[in-house]
Coordinates of C-alpha atoms in Angstrom, one line a residue:
M1 CA 26.3 16.8 -28.3
K2 CA 26.1 17.3 -24.6
V3 CA 24.6 14.6 -22.4
K4 CA 22.5 16.2 -19.6
T5 CA 23.1 15.3 -16.0
L6 CA 20.8 14.4 -13.1
A7 CA 21.3 14.1 -9.4
L8 CA 20.1 10.6 -8.9
T9 CA 19.9 11.0 -5.2
S10 CA 16.9 13.3 -5.8
L11 CA 14.8 10.4 -7.1
H12 CA 12.6 8.4 -4.9
N13 CA 13.3 4.6 -4.7
L14 CA 10.7 3.5 -7.3
E15 CA 11.6 6.5 -9.6
H16 CA 15.3 5.6 -9.3
S17 CA 14.7 2.0 -10.3
Q18 CA 12.5 2.9 -13.2
Y19 CA 15.0 5.5 -14.4
A20 CA 17.7 2.8 -14.6
I21 CA 15.3 0.5 -16.4
N22 CA 14.4 3.2 -18.9
L23 CA 18.1 3.9 -19.6
H24 CA 18.8 0.2 -20.1
T25 CA 15.8 0.0 -22.5
I26 CA 16.8 3.0 -24.7
C27 CA 20.4 1.8 -24.8
T28 CA 19.3 -1.7 -25.8
E29 CA 17.2 -0.3 -28.6
A30 CA 20.0 2.0 -29.8
N31 CA 22.2 -1.1 -30.1
I32 CA 25.6 0.7 -30.0
E33 CA 28.4 -1.9 -29.6
K34 CA 30.6 0.2 -27.2
I35 CA 27.6 0.9 -25.0
N36 CA 26.2 -2.7 -25.2
A37 CA 29.2 -3.9 -23.3
L38 CA 28.2 -2.0 -20.2
L39 CA 24.5 -3.0 -20.2
P40 CA 24.9 -6.4 -18.4
A41 CA 26.4 -4.7 -15.4
L42 CA 23.5 -2.2 -15.4
Q43 CA 21.0 -5.0 -15.7
K44 CA 22.5 -6.9 -12.8
A45 CA 22.3 -3.8 -10.6
I46 CA 18.7 -3.2 -11.6
D47 CA 17.8 -6.8 -10.8
K48 CA 19.2 -6.5 -7.3
E49 CA 17.5 -3.1 -6.6
E50 CA 14.2 -4.5 -8.0
Q51 CA 14.4 -7.5 -5.7
A52 CA 14.8 -5.3 -2.7
L53 CA 11.9 -3.1 -3.7
N54 CA 9.5 -5.9 -4.6
L55 CA 9.8 -7.9 -1.4
P56 CA 6.5 -8.5 0.5
R57 CA 6.1 -6.1 3.4
E58 CA 3.8 -8.4 5.3
K59 CA 3.8 -12.0 6.5
E60 CA 2.9 -14.4 3.7
F61 CA -0.2 -16.6 3.6
I62 CA -2.0 -14.5 6.2
K63 CA -5.3 -14.8 4.5
E64 CA -5.1 -18.6 4.3
I65 CA -3.9 -18.8 7.9
R66 CA -6.9 -16.8 9.1
Q67 CA -9.3 -18.9 7.1
L68 CA -7.9 -22.2 8.4
D69 CA -7.8 -20.9 12.0
A70 CA -11.5 -20.0 11.8
A71 CA -12.3 -23.4 10.4
R72 CA -10.6 -25.3 13.2
D73 CA -12.3 -23.0 15.7
E74 CA -15.6 -23.9 14.2
S75 CA -14.8 -27.6 14.4
Y76 CA -13.7 -27.2 18.0
S77 CA -17.0 -25.5 18.8
A78 CA -18.9 -28.3 17.1
L79 CA -17.2 -30.9 19.2
Q80 CA -18.0 -29.0 22.4
L81 CA -21.7 -28.7 21.4
C82 CA -21.9 -32.4 20.6
V83 CA -20.6 -33.3 24.0
R84 CA -23.1 -30.9 25.7
L85 CA -26.0 -32.2 23.7
A86 CA -25.1 -35.8 24.7
K87 CA -25.3 -34.8 28.4
H88 CA -29.0 -34.1 27.9
K89 CA -29.8 -37.5 26.4
R90 CA -32.3 -39.8 28.2
A91 CA -29.9 -42.8 28.0
A92 CA -27.9 -43.0 31.2
D93 CA -24.9 -44.6 29.5
V94 CA -24.7 -41.8 27.0
K95 CA -24.9 -39.1 29.7
A96 CA -22.1 -40.8 31.6
A97 CA -19.9 -41.1 28.5
A98 CA -20.5 -37.4 27.8
E99 CA -19.4 -36.4 31.3
E100 CA -16.2 -38.4 30.9
V101 CA -15.4 -36.8 27.6
E102 CA -16.2 -33.4 29.0
K103 CA -13.6 -33.9 31.7
V104 CA -11.0 -34.3 29.0
L105 CA -12.1 -31.2 27.3
R106 CA -11.7 -29.2 30.5
R107 CA -8.0 -30.1 30.5
Y108 CA -7.6 -27.7 27.5
P109 CA -9.8 -24.7 28.3
E110 CA -10.6 -22.0 25.7
L111 CA -8.3 -23.4 23.1
A112 CA -9.8 -21.1 20.4
K113 CA -8.5 -18.1 22.3
Q114 CA -4.9 -19.3 22.6
S115 CA -1.9 -18.3 20.4
N116 CA -1.5 -20.2 17.2
N117 CA 1.2 -22.7 18.4
K118 CA -0.6 -23.2 21.8
E119 CA -3.9 -24.0 20.1
T120 CA -2.3 -26.3 17.5
S121 CA -0.5 -28.3 20.2
G122 CA -3.6 -28.3 22.5
I123 CA -5.8 -29.7 19.8
R124 CA -3.3 -32.3 19.0
N125 CA -3.0 -33.5 22.6
L126 CA -6.8 -33.3 23.1
A127 CA -7.3 -35.6 20.0
A128 CA -4.6 -38.0 21.3
D129 CA -6.4 -38.2 24.7
L130 CA -9.8 -38.8 23.1
N131 CA -8.5 -41.4 20.6
D132 CA -6.9 -43.6 23.2
A133 CA -8.3 -47.0 24.3
K134 CA -10.2 -45.6 27.3
F135 CA -12.0 -42.7 25.7
A136 CA -12.4 -43.7 22.0
P137 CA -15.5 -45.9 22.8
L138 CA -17.0 -43.1 24.8
V139 CA -16.5 -40.6 21.9
L140 CA -18.1 -43.1 19.6
K141 CA -21.1 -43.7 22.0
I142 CA -22.0 -40.0 22.1
G143 CA -21.7 -39.6 18.3
A144 CA -18.7 -37.1 18.5
K145 CA -16.3 -39.2 16.4
P146 CA -17.0 -37.3 13.1
D147 CA -16.6 -33.9 14.9
L148 CA -13.3 -35.0 16.4
D149 CA -12.0 -36.3 13.1
Q150 CA -12.9 -33.0 11.4
L151 CA -11.1 -31.1 14.2
V152 CA -8.0 -33.1 13.7
A153 CA -8.0 -32.6 9.9
D154 CA -8.6 -28.9 10.2
N155 CA -5.8 -28.6 12.8
D156 CA -3.3 -30.5 10.6
A157 CA -4.2 -28.3 7.6
F158 CA -3.6 -25.1 9.7
A159 CA -0.3 -26.4 11.0
A160 CA 0.9 -27.1 7.5
M161 CA -0.1 -23.7 6.2
F162 CA 1.3 -21.9 9.2
L163 CA 4.8 -23.3 8.3
K164 CA 4.6 -21.9 4.8
H165 CA 4.8 -18.3 6.1
Y166 CA 8.3 -19.1 7.4
S167 CA 9.4 -18.9 3.8
A168 CA 12.9 -18.6 2.5
T169 CA 12.3 -15.1 1.1
P170 CA 14.4 -12.7 3.2
P171 CA 12.7 -9.8 4.8
S172 CA 13.1 -6.4 3.2
T173 CA 15.1 -5.2 6.2
E174 CA 18.0 -7.5 5.2
F175 CA 18.6 -5.5 2.0
D176 CA 20.8 -2.4 2.1
L177 CA 18.8 -0.3 -0.4
K178 CA 21.2 2.6 -0.1
R179 CA 24.1 0.4 -1.1
L180 CA 22.1 -1.2 -3.9
R181 CA 21.2 2.3 -5.3
A182 CA 24.8 3.3 -5.2
E183 CA 25.8 0.2 -7.3
T184 CA 23.1 1.1 -9.8
D185 CA 24.3 4.7 -9.9
E186 CA 27.8 3.5 -10.6
A187 CA 26.5 1.4 -13.5
I188 CA 24.4 4.3 -14.8
S189 CA 27.4 6.7 -14.6
A190 CA 29.5 4.2 -16.6
V191 CA 26.9 4.2 -19.4
I192 CA 26.5 8.0 -19.4
T193 CA 30.3 8.6 -19.4
R194 CA 30.5 6.2 -22.4
M195 CA 27.8 8.1 -24.2
Q196 CA 29.6 11.4 -23.7
S197 CA 32.9 10.0 -24.7
L198 CA 31.5 8.7 -27.9
A199 CA 29.8 12.1 -28.5
D200 CA 33.2 13.8 -28.1
L201 CA 35.4 11.3 -30.0
L202 CA 33.1 9.4 -32.4
P203 CA 30.1 11.7 -32.9
D204 CA 29.1 10.0 -36.1
T205 CA 28.4 6.7 -34.4
V206 CA 25.2 5.2 -35.8
G207 CA 22.3 5.8 -33.4
L208 CA 24.3 7.8 -30.9
S209 CA 22.6 11.2 -31.7
A210 CA 19.1 9.7 -31.3
L211 CA 20.1 7.9 -28.1
I212 CA 21.4 11.1 -26.5
T213 CA 18.3 13.0 -27.6
R214 CA 16.1 10.4 -25.9
Y215 CA 18.2 10.4 -22.8
N216 CA 18.2 14.1 -22.5
K217 CA 14.4 14.2 -22.7
M218 CA 14.3 11.6 -20.0
V219 CA 16.6 13.7 -17.8
A220 CA 14.4 16.8 -18.5
D221 CA 11.3 15.0 -17.5
S222 CA 12.9 13.9 -14.2
H223 CA 14.0 17.4 -13.5
L224 CA 10.4 18.6 -13.9
T225 CA 9.1 15.9 -11.6
I226 CA 11.7 16.9 -8.9
A227 CA 10.9 20.6 -9.4
L228 CA 7.2 20.1 -9.0
R229 CA 7.6 18.0 -5.9
K230 CA 9.9 20.6 -4.4
A231 CA 7.5 23.4 -5.2
A232 CA 4.6 21.5 -3.7
A233 CA 6.6 20.9 -0.5
D234 CA 7.7 24.5 -0.3
K235 CA 4.1 25.7 -0.8
K236 CA 2.8 23.4 1.9
E237 CA 5.5 24.5 4.3
K238 CA 4.8 28.1 3.5
G239 CA 1.1 27.6 4.1
N240 CA 1.8 26.1 7.5
D241 CA 4.1 29.0 8.5
N242 CA 1.4 31.5 7.5
G243 CA -0.9 30.0 10.0
K244 CA -3.7 28.9 7.7
E245 CA -7.1 28.7 9.2
K246 CA -7.9 25.1 10.3
P247 CA -11.2 23.4 9.8
G248 CA -13.5 24.2 12.7
E249 CA -11.9 27.6 13.3
G250 CA -13.9 29.7 10.8
S251 CA -15.7 32.9 11.8
G252 CA -19.3 33.5 11.0
D253 CA -19.0 36.7 8.9
G254 CA -21.4 35.9 6.0
K255 CA -25.1 35.5 5.6
G256 CA -25.1 31.9 6.6
K257 CA -25.6 30.8 10.2
G258 CA -22.5 29.7 12.1
D259 CA -20.5 30.6 15.0
G260 CA -17.3 29.2 13.7
K261 CA -17.1 26.7 16.5
G262 CA -16.0 23.2 15.6
K263 CA -16.5 20.1 17.6
G264 CA -14.4 17.0 16.9
K265 CA -14.4 13.6 18.5
G266 CA -12.4 10.6 17.7
K267 CA -12.1 7.1 18.9
G268 CA -9.8 4.4 18.0
K269 CA -9.3 0.9 19.2
G270 CA -6.7 -1.7 18.5
N271 CA -6.8 -5.4 19.1
K272 CA -4.0 -8.0 19.2
P273 CA -5.7 -11.3 20.3
G274 CA -3.0 -13.2 22.0
G275 CA -0.7 -13.6 19.1
K276 CA -3.4 -15.3 17.0
E277 CA -1.7 -14.2 13.8
P278 CA 2.0 -14.1 12.8
G279 CA 3.2 -10.6 13.8
G280 CA 0.0 -9.9 15.7
N281 CA -3.2 -8.4 14.4
G282 CA -4.4 -5.0 15.0
S283 CA -7.7 -3.5 14.0
G284 CA -8.8 0.0 14.6
D285 CA -11.3 2.5 13.4
D286 CA -11.4 6.3 13.7
Q287 CA -14.4 8.4 13.7
G288 CA -14.5 12.1 14.0
S289 CA -16.3 15.1 12.9
G290 CA -15.1 18.7 12.6
G291 CA -17.1 21.8 12.9
N292 CA -18.2 23.5 9.7
Q293 CA -16.9 27.0 9.1
G294 CA -19.6 29.6 9.6
G295 CA -20.5 32.5 7.4
K296 CA -20.6 30.6 4.2
G297 CA -23.4 29.7 1.8
K298 CA -24.4 31.7 -1.2
E299 CA -21.8 34.4 -0.4
E300 CA -19.0 31.8 -1.2
D301 CA -20.4 31.3 -4.7
N302 CA -20.7 35.0 -5.3
N303 CA -17.1 35.5 -4.3
M304 CA -15.7 32.7 -6.5
S305 CA -13.4 33.9 -9.2
P306 CA -14.4 33.5 -12.8
E307 CA -11.5 31.1 -13.4
K308 CA -12.6 28.9 -10.5
K309 CA -16.2 28.9 -11.7
L310 CA -14.9 27.7 -15.1
I311 CA -12.4 25.1 -13.9
T312 CA -14.2 23.5 -11.0
P313 CA -17.1 21.8 -12.9
L314 CA -14.6 20.2 -15.3
L315 CA -12.4 18.7 -12.6
P316 CA -14.4 15.4 -12.1
A317 CA -13.9 14.4 -15.7
L318 CA -10.2 15.1 -15.4
E319 CA -10.0 13.0 -12.2
S320 CA -11.7 10.1 -14.0
E321 CA -9.4 10.4 -17.0
L322 CA -6.3 10.4 -14.8
N323 CA -7.7 7.6 -12.6
L324 CA -7.6 9.8 -9.5
A325 CA -9.9 9.7 -6.5
H326 CA -13.0 11.8 -6.7
D327 CA -12.8 15.4 -5.4
C328 CA -9.0 15.2 -5.0
L329 CA -8.2 18.0 -7.6
A330 CA -8.8 21.7 -7.0
Y331 CA -8.0 25.0 -8.8
G332 CA -4.7 26.4 -7.5
G333 CA -5.6 30.1 -8.0
V334 CA -2.9 30.7 -10.6
T335 CA -3.6 31.6 -14.2
D336 CA -0.9 32.1 -16.9
V337 CA -0.7 32.4 -20.7
Q338 CA 1.5 30.1 -22.7
D339 CA 1.7 30.1 -26.5
G340 CA -1.3 32.4 -26.6
V341 CA -3.5 29.9 -24.6
T342 CA -4.7 30.5 -21.0
I343 CA -3.5 27.7 -18.6
Y344 CA -4.6 27.1 -15.1
L345 CA -2.8 25.6 -12.1
I346 CA -4.4 22.5 -10.6
V347 CA -3.4 21.0 -7.3
N348 CA -3.9 17.5 -6.0
K349 CA -5.2 18.1 -2.5
R350 CA -4.0 14.7 -1.3
T351 CA -0.4 14.6 -2.6
Q352 CA 0.1 18.4 -3.1
E353 CA 1.3 17.6 -6.7
E354 CA 0.7 20.4 -9.2
M355 CA -0.1 20.4 -12.9
Y356 CA -1.2 22.9 -15.5
V357 CA -4.2 22.5 -17.7
K358 CA -6.0 24.3 -20.5
V359 CA -9.6 24.2 -21.5
E360 CA -10.1 22.5 -24.9
G361 CA -13.3 21.2 -26.3
G362 CA -15.2 21.6 -23.1
K363 CA -12.8 19.6 -21.0
L364 CA -9.4 20.0 -19.2
V365 CA -6.2 18.9 -21.0
V366 CA -3.0 18.6 -19.1
V367 CA -0.1 20.7 -20.5
Q368 CA 3.6 21.0 -19.6
K369 CA 4.5 24.4 -18.2
K370 CA 7.4 26.0 -20.0
G371 CA 10.2 27.9 -18.3

């Protein structure tokens, strides 16, 4: 038997990792002694590659840090309001105490707007000032002691959580994924070479024929995936070269009203509030609307091909079955006959991936295109 080959460099990172995992699995199930000896090296390479692929891409504990930062900001505001309220009391001694405490607060202006470390240090120093022998009785007199204690507790909780995001997990940039893939490729090659050697020299090895058959099917499936991806990319590139009409540039040729003019507007904003979060925080929104193509309406339905009229109503059910987003599939305009059955090209508008389907029992069924 001949073991099929595959250019592993054509696989995307996650595909490459899963390919190696699948090979290890079918070899383990085949349980051929001369191949089993090579599997530990393959597993080791897989583990290293998986570690690099599965690392977090964001700072850790961001959600918890945000929550605790918001909590201490609330406690800081509560302390400020308590002091302001005391300044409006009738009792002169309470007013005087509030004014003295407020002087201390002014030493640390707008703490809630500072960077994480500056706010943490500022609150700690503020609490130390208010808890010393001079100001502690004044804080107690105006009733701000519970608010101050809560602020200290929230600040300490934030500081402890903030340190956790400096974890020992190395960032993904420290892994040379290209080198790790090469090591996995070497381990895969060793297994495949052993399979072919056994097929040439010991073809009657128990389980070898079934293993090679399974592996060859795995290779064929990967070839199909690569071919579909290349075809989709070529089609997209060809479409761009042909100068496809863009949204908002249609001409009003039909019965519907429209001058083909499109107006679009967009706005975006980003915000990084003084390093309040590890790595900064940006938020933005984009809003825009493009002009509708004119000259459409009923004429579009009349010009729709019989195939498109047949396929389009069945697409939502297929999207649901494949767990795809609503309205992401469309008829690709290609019809063929395979094994006496009409098959239709379907295109994922978001990923440009293509698939063929047939109509069976009032629904679409995915089929594998031959040839």
